Coordinates of N, CA and C in Angstrom, one line a residue:
Chain A
D1176 N 79.3 52.3 88.5 CA 79.0 53.2 89.6 C 80.1 53.3 90.5
T1177 N 80.6 54.5 90.9 CA 81.8 54.7 91.7 C 81.4 55.1 93.1
G1178 N 80.2 54.9 93.5 CA 79.8 55.2 94.9 C 80.3 54.3 95.9
V1179 N 80.0 54.5 97.2 CA 80.3 53.6 98.3 C 79.5 52.4 98.2
S1180 N 80.1 51.2 98.3 CA 79.4 49.9 98.3 C 79.6 49.2 99.6
Q1181 N 78.6 48.5 100.0 CA 78.6 47.7 101.2 C 78.1 46.3 101.0
D1182 N 78.6 45.3 101.7 CA 78.3 44.0 101.5 C 78.3 43.2 102.9
P1183 N 77.3 42.4 103.2 CA 76.1 42.2 102.5 C 75.1 43.3 102.7
R1184 N 74.0 43.3 101.9 CA 73.0 44.3 102.1 C 72.1 43.9 103.3
H1185 N 71.9 42.6 103.5 CA 71.1 42.2 104.6 C 71.8 41.0 105.3
K1186 N 71.7 40.9 106.6 CA 72.2 39.8 107.4 C 71.3 39.5 108.5
I1187 N 70.9 38.2 108.6 CA 70.1 37.7 109.7 C 71.0 36.7 110.4
T1188 N 71.2 36.9 111.7 CA 72.0 36.0 112.5 C 71.4 35.7 113.9
K1189 N 71.8 34.7 114.5 CA 71.3 34.3 115.8 C 72.1 35.0 116.9
R1190 N 71.5 35.3 118.0 CA 72.2 35.9 119.1 C 73.4 35.1 119.5
G1191 N 74.5 35.8 119.7 CA 75.7 35.1 120.1 C 76.7 34.8 119.0
Q1192 N 76.2 34.9 117.7 CA 77.1 34.7 116.6 C 77.9 35.9 116.3
N1193 N 79.0 35.7 115.6 CA 79.8 36.9 115.1 C 79.4 37.2 113.7
V1194 N 79.5 38.5 113.3 CA 79.2 38.9 112.0 C 80.2 39.9 111.5
T1195 N 80.5 40.0 110.2 CA 81.4 40.9 109.6 C 80.8 41.5 108.4
F1196 N 81.0 42.9 108.3 CA 80.5 43.6 107.2 C 81.7 44.3 106.5
R1197 N 81.5 44.5 105.2 CA 82.5 45.1 104.4 C 82.0 46.4 103.8
C1198 N 83.0 47.4 103.6 CA 82.7 48.6 103.0 C 83.8 49.0 102.0
D1199 N 83.4 49.3 100.8 CA 84.4 49.8 99.8 C 84.1 51.3 99.5
P1200 N 85.0 52.2 99.9 CA 84.7 53.6 99.7 C 84.9 54.1 98.3
I1201 N 84.5 55.3 98.0 CA 84.8 56.0 96.7 C 86.4 56.0 96.6
S1202 N 86.8 55.6 95.4 CA 88.3 55.3 95.3 C 89.2 56.4 95.7
E1203 N 89.0 57.6 95.4 CA 89.9 58.6 95.8 C 89.8 59.2 97.2
H1204 N 88.8 58.7 97.9 CA 88.5 59.2 99.3 C 89.5 58.5 100.3
N1205 N 90.0 59.3 101.2 CA 91.0 58.8 102.2 C 90.4 58.6 103.6
R1206 N 89.2 59.1 103.8 CA 88.5 58.9 105.1 C 87.3 58.0 104.9
L1207 N 87.1 57.2 105.9 CA 86.1 56.2 105.9 C 85.4 56.2 107.3
Y1208 N 84.1 56.1 107.3 CA 83.3 56.3 108.5 C 82.3 55.1 108.6
W1209 N 82.0 54.7 109.9 CA 81.0 53.8 110.2 C 80.0 54.5 111.1
Y1210 N 78.7 54.3 110.7 CA 77.6 54.8 111.6 C 76.6 53.6 111.7
R1211 N 75.7 53.8 112.7 CA 74.6 52.8 113.0 C 73.3 53.6 113.1
Q1212 N 72.3 53.1 112.5 CA 71.0 53.8 112.5 C 69.9 52.8 112.8
T1213 N 69.1 53.2 113.8 CA 67.9 52.4 114.2 C 66.7 53.1 113.7
L1214 N 65.6 52.4 113.7 CA 64.3 53.0 113.1 C 63.9 54.3 113.8
G1215 N 63.7 55.3 113.0 CA 63.2 56.5 113.5 C 64.2 57.4 114.1
Q1216 N 65.5 57.0 114.0 CA 66.6 57.8 114.5 C 67.5 58.2 113.4
G1217 N 68.4 59.3 113.6 CA 69.4 59.6 112.7 C 70.6 58.7 112.9
P1218 N 71.5 58.6 111.9 CA 72.7 57.8 112.1 C 73.5 58.2 113.3
E1219 N 74.1 57.2 113.9 CA 74.9 57.5 115.1 C 76.4 57.1 114.8
F1220 N 77.3 58.0 115.1 CA 78.7 57.7 114.7 C 79.3 56.6 115.5
L1221 N 80.1 55.7 114.8 CA 80.8 54.6 115.5 C 82.3 54.9 115.5
T1222 N 82.9 55.0 114.3 CA 84.3 55.2 114.2 C 84.7 55.7 112.9
Y1223 N 85.9 56.3 112.7 CA 86.4 56.6 111.4 C 87.9 56.5 111.3
F1224 N 88.3 56.3 110.0 CA 89.7 56.1 109.6 C 90.2 57.2 108.6
Q1225 N 91.4 57.5 108.8 CA 92.1 58.2 107.7 C 93.2 57.2 107.2
N1226 N 93.0 56.8 105.9 CA 93.9 55.8 105.4 C 93.7 54.6 106.3
E1227 N 94.8 54.0 106.8 CA 94.6 52.8 107.7 C 94.5 53.1 109.1
A1228 N 94.7 54.4 109.5 CA 94.7 54.7 110.9 C 93.3 55.0 111.4
Q1229 N 92.9 54.4 112.6 CA 91.6 54.7 113.2 C 91.8 55.9 114.0
L1230 N 91.1 57.0 113.7 CA 91.4 58.3 114.3 C 90.4 58.5 115.5
E1231 N 89.2 58.0 115.4 CA 88.3 58.3 116.5 C 87.3 57.1 116.6
K1232 N 86.9 56.9 117.9 CA 86.0 55.8 118.2 C 85.0 56.2 119.2
S1233 N 83.7 56.0 118.9 CA 82.7 56.4 119.9 C 82.8 55.8 121.2
R1234 N 82.6 56.6 122.3 CA 82.6 56.0 123.6 C 81.5 55.0 123.8
L1235 N 80.5 55.1 123.0 CA 79.3 54.2 123.1 C 79.6 52.8 122.5
L1236 N 80.7 52.7 121.8 CA 81.0 51.5 121.1 C 81.5 50.4 122.0
S1237 N 80.8 49.3 122.1 CA 81.1 48.2 122.9 C 82.4 47.6 122.5
D1238 N 83.1 46.9 123.4 CA 84.3 46.1 123.1 C 84.0 45.0 122.1
R1239 N 82.7 44.7 121.9 CA 82.4 43.6 121.0 C 82.5 44.1 119.5
F1240 N 82.6 45.4 119.3 CA 82.7 45.9 118.0 C 84.2 46.2 117.7
S1241 N 84.6 45.8 116.5 CA 86.0 46.2 116.0 C 85.9 46.5 114.5
A1242 N 86.7 47.5 114.2 CA 86.8 47.9 112.7 C 88.2 47.9 112.3
E1243 N 88.4 47.6 111.0 CA 89.8 47.7 110.5 C 89.7 48.3 109.1
R1244 N 90.9 48.8 108.7 CA 91.0 49.3 107.3 C 92.5 49.0 106.9
P1245 N 92.8 47.7 106.7 CA 94.2 47.3 106.7 C 95.1 47.9 105.6
K1246 N 94.6 48.2 104.5 CA 95.5 48.8 103.5 C 95.0 50.2 103.1
G1247 N 94.2 50.8 103.9 CA 93.7 52.1 103.6 C 92.7 52.1 102.4
S1248 N 92.2 50.9 102.1 CA 91.2 50.9 101.0 C 89.8 50.5 101.6
F1249 N 89.4 49.2 101.5 CA 88.2 48.8 102.1 C 88.3 48.7 103.6
S1250 N 87.1 48.6 104.2 CA 87.1 48.4 105.7 C 86.2 47.3 106.1
T1251 N 86.4 46.7 107.2 CA 85.5 45.7 107.8 C 85.1 46.1 109.2
L1252 N 83.8 45.8 109.5 CA 83.3 46.0 110.8 C 82.8 44.7 111.4
E1253 N 83.4 44.2 112.5 CA 83.0 43.0 113.1 C 82.3 43.2 114.4
I1254 N 81.2 42.4 114.6 CA 80.5 42.4 115.8 C 80.6 41.0 116.4
Q1255 N 81.1 40.9 117.6 CA 81.3 39.6 118.2 C 80.1 39.4 119.2
R1256 N 79.7 38.1 119.3 CA 78.7 37.7 120.3 C 77.4 38.7 120.2
T1257 N 76.8 38.7 119.0 CA 75.8 39.6 118.7 C 74.6 39.5 119.7
E1258 N 74.0 40.7 120.0 CA 72.8 40.8 120.9 C 71.7 41.4 120.1
Q1259 N 70.5 41.2 120.6 CA 69.3 41.7 119.9 C 69.4 43.2 119.7
G1260 N 70.0 43.9 120.7 CA 70.1 45.3 120.6 C 71.0 45.8 119.5
D1261 N 71.8 44.9 118.9 CA 72.7 45.2 117.7 C 71.9 45.3 116.4
S1262 N 70.6 44.9 116.4 CA 69.8 45.0 115.2 C 69.7 46.4 114.8
A1263 N 70.1 46.7 113.6 CA 70.2 48.1 113.1 C 70.6 48.1 111.6
M1264 N 70.6 49.3 111.0 CA 71.3 49.5 109.7 C 72.7 50.0 110.0
Y1265 N 73.7 49.4 109.4 CA 75.0 49.8 109.6 C 75.5 50.5 108.3
L1266 N 75.8 51.8 108.4 CA 76.1 52.6 107.3 C 77.6 52.9 107.2
C1267 N 78.1 52.9 106.0 CA 79.5 53.3 105.8 C 79.5 54.6 104.9
A1268 N 80.4 55.5 105.2 CA 80.5 56.7 104.4 C 82.0 57.0 104.1
S1269 N 82.3 57.8 103.1 CA 83.7 58.1 102.8 C 83.7 59.6 102.4
S1270 N 84.9 60.2 102.6 CA 85.1 61.6 102.2 C 86.5 61.8 101.9
L1271 N 86.8 63.0 101.2 CA 88.1 63.4 100.9 C 88.5 64.5 101.9
V1272 N 89.5 64.3 102.7 CA 89.8 65.2 103.7 C 90.3 66.5 103.1
S1273 N 89.8 67.6 103.7 CA 90.2 68.9 103.2 C 90.2 69.9 104.4
G1274 N 90.6 71.1 104.2 CA 90.6 72.1 105.2 C 89.3 72.4 105.8
R1275 N 88.2 72.5 104.9 CA 86.9 72.7 105.3 C 86.2 71.4 105.6
A1276 N 85.0 71.5 106.1 CA 84.3 70.3 106.4 C 84.0 69.5 105.1
G1277 N 84.4 68.2 105.0 CA 84.3 67.5 103.8 C 83.0 66.7 103.8
E1278 N 82.3 66.7 102.7 CA 81.0 66.0 102.6 C 81.3 64.5 102.7
Q1279 N 80.4 63.8 103.4 CA 80.5 62.4 103.6 C 79.4 61.8 102.7
Y1280 N 79.9 60.8 101.9 CA 79.0 60.1 101.0 C 78.7 58.7 101.5
F1281 N 77.4 58.4 101.6 CA 77.0 57.2 102.3 C 76.8 56.1 101.3
G1282 N 77.0 54.8 101.8 CA 76.6 53.7 101.0 C 75.2 53.3 101.3
P1283 N 74.7 52.1 100.7 CA 73.3 51.7 100.9 C 73.0 51.1 102.2
G1284 N 74.1 50.7 103.0 CA 73.9 50.2 104.3 C 73.8 48.7 104.3
T1285 N 74.1 48.1 105.5 CA 73.8 46.7 105.7 C 72.8 46.6 106.9
R1286 N 71.7 45.9 106.6 CA 70.7 45.8 107.6 C 70.9 44.5 108.4
L1287 N 71.2 44.6 109.7 CA 71.4 43.4 110.5 C 70.2 43.2 111.4
T1288 N 69.8 41.9 111.4 CA 68.7 41.4 112.2 C 69.3 40.3 113.1
V1289 N 69.2 40.5 114.4 CA 69.7 39.5 115.4 C 68.4 38.8 116.0
T1290 N 68.3 37.5 115.8 CA 67.1 36.8 116.3 C 67.4 36.0 117.6
Chain B
E91 N 77.3 69.6 125.5 CA 77.3 68.5 124.5 C 76.7 69.0 123.2
D92 N 77.3 68.6 122.1 CA 76.8 68.9 120.8 C 75.5 68.2 120.5
Q93 N 74.5 68.9 120.0 CA 73.2 68.4 119.8 C 72.5 69.0 118.6
V94 N 71.6 68.2 118.0 CA 70.8 68.6 116.8 C 69.4 68.2 117.1
T95 N 68.5 69.2 116.9 CA 67.0 68.9 117.0 C 66.3 69.4 115.8
Q96 N 65.5 68.5 115.2 CA 64.8 68.8 114.0 C 63.3 68.8 114.2
S97 N 62.7 69.8 113.6 CA 61.2 69.9 113.7 C 60.6 70.3 112.3
P98 N 59.4 69.9 112.0 CA 58.6 69.0 112.8 C 59.1 67.5 112.6
E99 N 58.6 66.6 113.3 CA 59.0 65.2 113.1 C 58.4 64.7 111.8
A100 N 57.2 65.1 111.4 CA 56.6 64.7 110.2 C 55.9 65.9 109.6
L101 N 55.8 65.9 108.3 CA 55.1 67.0 107.6 C 54.4 66.5 106.3
R102 N 53.2 66.8 106.2 CA 52.4 66.4 105.0 C 52.0 67.6 104.2
L103 N 52.4 67.6 103.0 CA 52.1 68.8 102.1 C 51.4 68.3 100.9
Q104 N 50.5 69.3 100.4 CA 49.9 69.1 99.1 C 51.0 69.5 98.0
E105 N 50.9 68.8 96.9 CA 51.9 69.2 95.8 C 51.7 70.7 95.5
G106 N 52.9 71.4 95.5 CA 52.9 72.8 95.2 C 52.8 73.7 96.5
E107 N 52.6 73.1 97.6 CA 52.5 73.8 98.9 C 53.9 74.0 99.5
S108 N 54.4 75.1 99.5 CA 55.8 75.4 100.0 C 55.8 75.3 101.5
S109 N 57.0 75.0 102.1 CA 57.1 74.9 103.5 C 58.6 74.9 103.9
S110 N 58.9 74.9 105.2 CA 60.2 74.9 105.7 C 60.4 73.9 106.8
L111 N 61.6 73.3 106.8 CA 62.0 72.3 107.9 C 63.1 73.0 108.7
N112 N 63.0 72.8 110.0 CA 63.9 73.5 110.9 C 64.9 72.5 111.5
C113 N 66.1 73.0 111.7 CA 67.2 72.3 112.4 C 67.9 73.2 113.4
S114 N 67.7 72.9 114.7 CA 68.3 73.7 115.7 C 69.5 73.0 116.2
Y115 N 70.6 73.7 116.5 CA 71.8 73.0 116.9 C 72.6 73.7 118.0
T116 N 73.3 72.9 118.8 CA 74.3 73.5 119.7 C 75.6 72.7 119.5
V117 N 76.6 73.5 119.3 CA 77.9 72.9 119.0 C 79.0 73.7 119.5
S118 N 80.1 73.1 120.0 CA 81.2 73.9 120.6 C 81.8 74.9 119.6
G119 N 81.9 74.4 118.4 CA 82.5 75.3 117.4 C 82.1 74.7 116.0
L120 N 81.3 75.4 115.2 CA 80.8 74.8 114.0 C 81.8 74.7 112.9
R121 N 82.1 73.5 112.4 CA 82.9 73.3 111.2 C 82.0 73.3 110.0
G122 N 80.9 72.7 110.1 CA 80.0 72.6 109.0 C 78.6 72.0 109.4
L123 N 77.6 72.4 108.7 CA 76.2 71.9 108.9 C 75.8 71.2 107.5
F124 N 75.3 70.0 107.6 CA 75.0 69.2 106.4 C 73.5 68.9 106.4
W125 N 72.9 68.9 105.2 CA 71.6 68.4 105.0 C 71.7 67.1 104.1
Y126 N 71.0 66.1 104.4 CA 70.9 64.9 103.7 C 69.4 64.5 103.4
R127 N 69.2 63.8 102.4 CA 67.9 63.2 102.1 C 68.0 61.7 102.2
Q128 N 67.1 61.0 102.8 CA 67.1 59.6 103.0 C 65.8 59.0 102.6
D129 N 65.8 58.1 101.6 CA 64.7 57.3 101.2 C 64.6 56.0 102.0
P130 N 63.4 55.4 102.2 CA 63.3 54.2 103.0 C 64.2 53.1 102.6
G131 N 65.0 52.5 103.5 CA 65.8 51.4 103.2 C 67.1 51.7 102.5
K132 N 67.4 53.0 102.3 CA 68.6 53.5 101.6 C 69.5 54.3 102.5
G133 N 70.7 54.5 102.1 CA 71.6 55.4 102.8 C 71.3 56.9 102.6
P134 N 71.7 57.7 103.5 CA 71.5 59.2 103.2 C 72.2 59.7 102.0
E135 N 71.6 60.6 101.3 CA 72.1 61.2 100.1 C 72.4 62.7 100.4
F136 N 73.7 63.0 100.1 CA 74.1 64.4 100.4 C 73.4 65.4 99.6
L137 N 73.0 66.5 100.3 CA 72.4 67.7 99.6 C 73.2 68.9 99.7
F138 N 73.5 69.4 100.9 CA 74.2 70.7 101.1 C 75.2 70.7 102.2
T139 N 76.2 71.5 102.2 CA 77.0 71.9 103.3 C 77.0 73.4 103.5
L140 N 76.8 73.8 104.7 CA 76.8 75.3 105.0 C 77.9 75.5 106.1
Y141 N 78.6 76.5 105.9 CA 79.8 76.7 106.8 C 79.7 77.8 107.8
S142 N 78.9 78.9 107.4 CA 78.9 80.1 108.3 C 77.5 80.8 108.3
A143 N 77.2 81.5 109.3 CA 75.9 82.1 109.4 C 75.7 83.1 108.2
G144 N 74.5 83.1 107.7 CA 74.2 84.0 106.5 C 74.4 83.2 105.2
E145 N 75.0 82.1 105.2 CA 75.2 81.4 104.0 C 73.9 80.7 103.5
E146 N 73.7 80.6 102.2 CA 72.6 80.0 101.6 C 73.0 79.2 100.4
K147 N 72.3 78.0 100.2 CA 72.6 77.2 99.0 C 71.3 76.7 98.5
E148 N 71.3 76.5 97.1 CA 70.0 76.1 96.5 C 70.3 74.9 95.5
K149 N 69.3 74.1 95.4 CA 69.4 73.0 94.5 C 67.9 72.6 94.1
E150 N 67.6 72.9 92.9 CA 66.2 72.7 92.3 C 65.2 73.3 93.2
R151 N 64.3 72.6 93.9 CA 63.3 73.2 94.7 C 63.7 73.4 96.1
L152 N 64.9 73.1 96.5 CA 65.4 73.1 97.8 C 66.4 74.3 98.0
K153 N 66.2 75.0 99.2 CA 67.1 76.0 99.6 C 67.4 75.9 101.0
A154 N 68.7 75.9 101.4 CA 69.2 75.8 102.8 C 69.8 77.1 103.2
T155 N 69.4 77.5 104.5 CA 70.0 78.7 105.1 C 70.5 78.4 106.4
L156 N 71.4 79.3 106.9 CA 72.1 79.0 108.2 C 72.2 80.3 109.0
T157 N 71.8 80.1 110.3 CA 72.1 81.2 111.3 C 73.0 80.6 112.4
K158 N 73.3 81.4 113.4 CA 74.2 80.9 114.4 C 73.6 79.8 115.3
K159 N 72.3 79.7 115.2 CA 71.6 78.7 116.1 C 70.8 77.6 115.4
E160 N 70.4 77.9 114.1 CA 69.6 77.0 113.4 C 69.8 77.1 111.9
S161 N 69.2 76.1 111.2 CA 69.3 76.0 109.7 C 67.8 75.7 109.3
F162 N 67.5 76.2 108.1 CA 66.2 75.9 107.5 C 66.4 75.3 106.2
L163 N 65.5 74.3 105.9 CA 65.5 73.8 104.5 C 64.1 74.2 103.9
H164 N 64.2 75.1 103.0 CA 62.9 75.6 102.4 C 62.6 74.7 101.1
I165 N 61.4 74.3 101.0 CA 61.0 73.5 99.9 C 59.9 74.3 99.1
T166 N 60.2 74.6 97.9 CA 59.3 75.5 97.1 C 58.6 74.6 96.1
A167 N 57.3 74.7 96.1 CA 56.4 74.0 95.2 C 56.8 72.5 95.1
P168 N 56.7 71.8 96.2 CA 57.2 70.4 96.2 C 56.4 69.5 95.3
K169 N 57.1 68.4 94.9 CA 56.4 67.4 94.1 C 56.4 66.1 94.9
P170 N 55.6 65.1 94.5 CA 55.6 63.8 95.3 C 56.9 63.2 95.4
E171 N 57.8 63.3 94.4 CA 59.1 62.7 94.4 C 60.1 63.4 95.5
D172 N 59.6 64.4 96.0 CA 60.4 65.0 97.2 C 60.1 64.4 98.5
S173 N 59.2 63.4 98.5 CA 58.8 62.7 99.7 C 60.0 61.9 100.2
A174 N 60.5 62.1 101.4 CA 61.6 61.4 102.0 C 61.8 61.9 103.4
T175 N 62.8 61.3 104.1 CA 63.2 61.9 105.4 C 64.4 62.8 105.1
Y176 N 64.4 64.0 105.7 CA 65.4 65.0 105.5 C 66.2 65.1 106.9
L177 N 67.5 64.8 106.8 CA 68.3 64.7 108.0 C 69.3 65.9 108.0
C178 N 69.5 66.5 109.2 CA 70.4 67.6 109.4 C 71.5 67.0 110.3
A179 N 72.8 67.5 110.1 CA 73.9 67.0 110.9 C 74.9 68.1 111.0
V180 N 75.6 68.1 112.2 CA 76.6 69.1 112.4 C 78.0 68.4 112.6
Q181 N 79.0 69.1 112.2 CA 80.4 68.7 112.4 C 81.1 69.7 113.2
A182 N 81.7 69.4 114.4 CA 82.3 70.3 115.2 C 83.8 70.5 114.8
L183 N 84.4 71.6 115.3 CA 85.8 71.8 115.0 C 86.6 70.7 115.7
G184 N 87.6 70.2 115.1 CA 88.5 69.2 115.7 C 88.1 67.7 115.5
T185 N 87.0 67.5 114.8 CA 86.5 66.1 114.6 C 85.9 66.0 113.2
D186 N 85.8 64.8 112.7 CA 85.2 64.6 111.4 C 83.8 64.0 111.6
K187 N 83.4 63.5 112.8 CA 82.2 62.8 113.0 C 81.0 63.8 112.8
L188 N 79.9 63.2 112.2 CA 78.7 64.0 112.1 C 77.7 63.6 113.2
I189 N 77.1 64.6 113.8 CA 76.0 64.4 114.8 C 74.7 64.7 114.1
F190 N 73.9 63.7 114.0 CA 72.6 63.9 113.3 C 71.4 64.2 114.2
G191 N 70.4 64.8 113.6 CA 69.1 64.9 114.3 C 68.3 63.7 113.9
T192 N 67.1 63.6 114.4 CA 66.3 62.4 114.1 C 65.5 62.6 112.8
G193 N 65.6 63.7 112.1 CA 65.0 63.9 110.8 C 63.6 64.4 110.8
T194 N 63.2 64.9 109.6 CA 61.8 65.2 109.3 C 61.3 64.4 108.2
R195 N 60.2 63.6 108.4 CA 59.7 62.8 107.4 C 58.6 63.6 106.6
L196 N 59.0 63.8 105.3 CA 58.1 64.7 104.5 C 57.3 63.8 103.5
Q197 N 56.0 64.0 103.5 CA 55.2 63.4 102.5 C 54.5 64.4 101.7
V198 N 54.6 64.3 100.3 CA 54.0 65.3 99.4 C 52.9 64.5 98.6
F199 N 51.7 65.0 98.7 CA 50.6 64.3 98.0 C 50.2 65.0 96.8
P200 N 49.8 64.3 95.7 CA 49.4 64.9 94.4 C 48.1 65.6 94.6

């Protein structure tokens, strides 16, 4: 299967702990996106990369959140000092940049529960 | 501010009963409008991209249309396997981020 993969699929952590998620995009895609989704809501944009450059970051994104894409391939999203409000599904997507709007293909998500 | 509103929030249909889902949007300049399907506990699955008013796209029992203010997802003779949440998203000029609505939860009963 050559789709977007995410690891882990589920993470339970205690408040105050740090967590890190990984995303592997579709191999030929050069753009990678992170979104967050809570129950009953649509995905909310967090940040995106073109190759290794972080091009945009949501104003809503706390300083506790950081994302990297060091070699322009996989990406990691780290949340420091987790809070209960961070509990959500974290979704990764990838696309191939083009002149028109490029379809974003999503992975299965990482469900985070902060206790 | 760019915004997407979907209606209804939930829709229950009998198998074979056709209907439409609505997506109203406001965006500074539309680069594209996207429809996704999402099953419980899974990531959104891409369905369609529409770029300009008047455009239509079809896939099996689904047909998406676009005007300057809204998009419709028409479901013809739905089957129980069409049950899912359908998400609409817009992408504005100058950015790649998607702005999603809250979705329409569709249930199709046999």
